[in-house]
Amino acid sequence: MVKVTFVEPNGTERHVSNAEEGQSLMEVGKANGIDGILADCGGACSCATCHVFVDPQWWERVGPPDEVEFAMLDMVADVAQDMSRLSCQVKINAQLDGLRVTVAPASDF
Ligand code: FES
């Protein structure tokens, strides 16, 4: 099992320790009722309601979005940041044990 800390939009820190390798970060968030991870498209990279900001110290291990995800993040450019990722596109692996992300606020777009 892999541990992940989610910071919800209101600042509440939620520590979960039941993430499984191969799951997406979005699935972990949904399974644990993390506030702000809506995942309206079910993980198809087409809604951006699973948007998170990766903690800077984890960015290298998580890595940048691909072109499709980057284009989707552009749809929420009002709230996107340099370390934005769509959590449905981040796969949990052992290297991410201890990962910390902040759930992005909802976009006005
Ligand atoms: S769940 Fe829709 S883009 Fe991630």
PDB file of C-alpha atoms in Angstrom, residues 20-83:
ATOM      1  CA  GLU A  20      -2.634   0.549  -4.498  1.00  0.00           C
ATOM      2  CA  GLU A  21      -0.060   0.427  -7.249  1.00  0.00           C
ATOM      3  CA  GLY A  22      -1.777   0.703 -10.623  1.00  0.00           C
ATOM      4  CA  GLN A  23      -4.688   2.740  -9.287  1.00  0.00           C
ATOM      5  CA  SER A  24      -4.967   6.302 -10.472  1.00  0.00           C
ATOM      6  CA  LEU A  25      -4.545   9.099  -7.976  1.00  0.00           C
ATOM      7  CA  MET A  26      -8.128  10.126  -8.815  1.00  0.00           C
ATOM      8  CA  GLU A  27      -9.417   6.667  -7.890  1.00  0.00           C
ATOM      9  CA  VAL A  28      -7.615   6.913  -4.560  1.00  0.00           C
ATOM     10  CA  GLY A  29      -9.164  10.304  -3.933  1.00  0.00           C
ATOM     11  CA  LYS A  30     -12.664   9.116  -4.822  1.00  0.00           C
ATOM     12  CA  ALA A  31     -12.332   5.955  -2.733  1.00  0.00           C
ATOM     13  CA  ASN A  32     -11.429   8.075   0.265  1.00  0.00           C
ATOM     14  CA  GLY A  33     -14.059  10.767  -0.258  1.00  0.00           C
ATOM     15  CA  ILE A  34     -11.542  13.534  -0.830  1.00  0.00           C
ATOM     16  CA  ASP A  35     -13.386  16.817  -1.182  1.00  0.00           C
ATOM     17  CA  GLY A  36     -13.055  18.508  -4.584  1.00  0.00           C
ATOM     18  CA  ILE A  37     -12.161  15.402  -6.625  1.00  0.00           C
ATOM     19  CA  LEU A  38     -15.332  15.053  -8.659  1.00  0.00           C
ATOM     20  CA  ALA A  39     -13.982  13.122 -11.656  1.00  0.00           C
ATOM     21  CA  ASP A  40     -17.064  13.777 -13.754  1.00  0.00           C
ATOM     22  CA  CYS A  41     -15.687  11.989 -16.827  1.00  0.00           C
ATOM     23  CA  GLY A  42     -14.675   8.894 -14.890  1.00  0.00           C
ATOM     24  CA  GLY A  43     -11.000   9.181 -15.702  1.00  0.00           C
ATOM     25  CA  ALA A  44     -11.126   9.810 -19.446  1.00  0.00           C
ATOM     26  CA  CYS A  45      -9.023  12.990 -19.291  1.00  0.00           C
ATOM     27  CA  SER A  46     -11.912  15.080 -20.548  1.00  0.00           C
ATOM     28  CA  CYS A  47     -13.358  17.012 -17.603  1.00  0.00           C
ATOM     29  CA  ALA A  48     -10.526  18.406 -15.426  1.00  0.00           C
ATOM     30  CA  THR A  49     -12.613  17.971 -12.269  1.00  0.00           C
ATOM     31  CA  CYS A  50      -9.857  15.807 -10.811  1.00  0.00           C
ATOM     32  CA  HIS A  51      -7.284  18.608 -10.959  1.00  0.00           C
ATOM     33  CA  VAL A  52      -4.551  18.663  -8.318  1.00  0.00           C
ATOM     34  CA  PHE A  53      -1.372  20.611  -7.643  1.00  0.00           C
ATOM     35  CA  VAL A  54       1.597  18.343  -7.024  1.00  0.00           C
ATOM     36  CA  ASP A  55       3.823  19.320  -4.119  1.00  0.00           C
ATOM     37  CA  PRO A  56       7.084  20.682  -5.608  1.00  0.00           C
ATOM     38  CA  GLN A  57       9.232  18.039  -3.938  1.00  0.00           C
ATOM     39  CA  TRP A  58       7.228  15.324  -5.693  1.00  0.00           C
ATOM     40  CA  TRP A  59       7.079  16.896  -9.144  1.00  0.00           C
ATOM     41  CA  GLU A  60      10.038  15.028 -10.630  1.00  0.00           C
ATOM     42  CA  ARG A  61       8.707  11.676  -9.544  1.00  0.00           C
ATOM     43  CA  VAL A  62       5.178  12.407 -10.760  1.00  0.00           C
ATOM     44  CA  GLY A  63       6.324  14.009 -14.001  1.00  0.00           C
ATOM     45  CA  PRO A  64       4.631  16.468 -16.366  1.00  0.00           C
ATOM     46  CA  PRO A  65       1.335  15.997 -18.226  1.00  0.00           C
ATOM     47  CA  ASP A  66       1.319  14.641 -21.771  1.00  0.00           C
ATOM     48  CA  GLU A  67      -0.084  16.725 -24.643  1.00  0.00           C
ATOM     49  CA  VAL A  68      -3.692  15.606 -24.248  1.00  0.00           C
ATOM     50  CA  GLU A  69      -3.683  16.293 -20.530  1.00  0.00           C
ATOM     51  CA  PHE A  70      -1.903  19.597 -21.037  1.00  0.00           C
ATOM     52  CA  ALA A  71      -4.637  20.684 -23.466  1.00  0.00           C
ATOM     53  CA  MET A  72      -7.268  19.737 -20.905  1.00  0.00           C
ATOM     54  CA  LEU A  73      -5.477  21.740 -18.218  1.00  0.00           C
ATOM     55  CA  ASP A  74      -5.599  24.696 -20.572  1.00  0.00           C
ATOM     56  CA  MET A  75      -9.387  24.561 -20.218  1.00  0.00           C
ATOM     57  CA  VAL A  76      -8.983  25.411 -16.526  1.00  0.00           C
ATOM     58  CA  ALA A  77      -6.213  27.944 -17.053  1.00  0.00           C
ATOM     59  CA  ASP A  78      -7.834  30.309 -14.543  1.00  0.00           C
ATOM     60  CA  VAL A  79      -6.780  28.019 -11.704  1.00  0.00           C
ATOM     61  CA  ALA A  80      -3.980  25.916 -13.244  1.00  0.00           C
ATOM     62  CA  GLN A  81      -0.428  26.231 -11.937  1.00  0.00           C
ATOM     63  CA  ASP A  82       3.001  25.019 -13.045  1.00  0.00           C
ATOM     64  CA  MET A  83       2.604  21.791 -11.102  1.00  0.00           C
TER      65      MET A  83
END
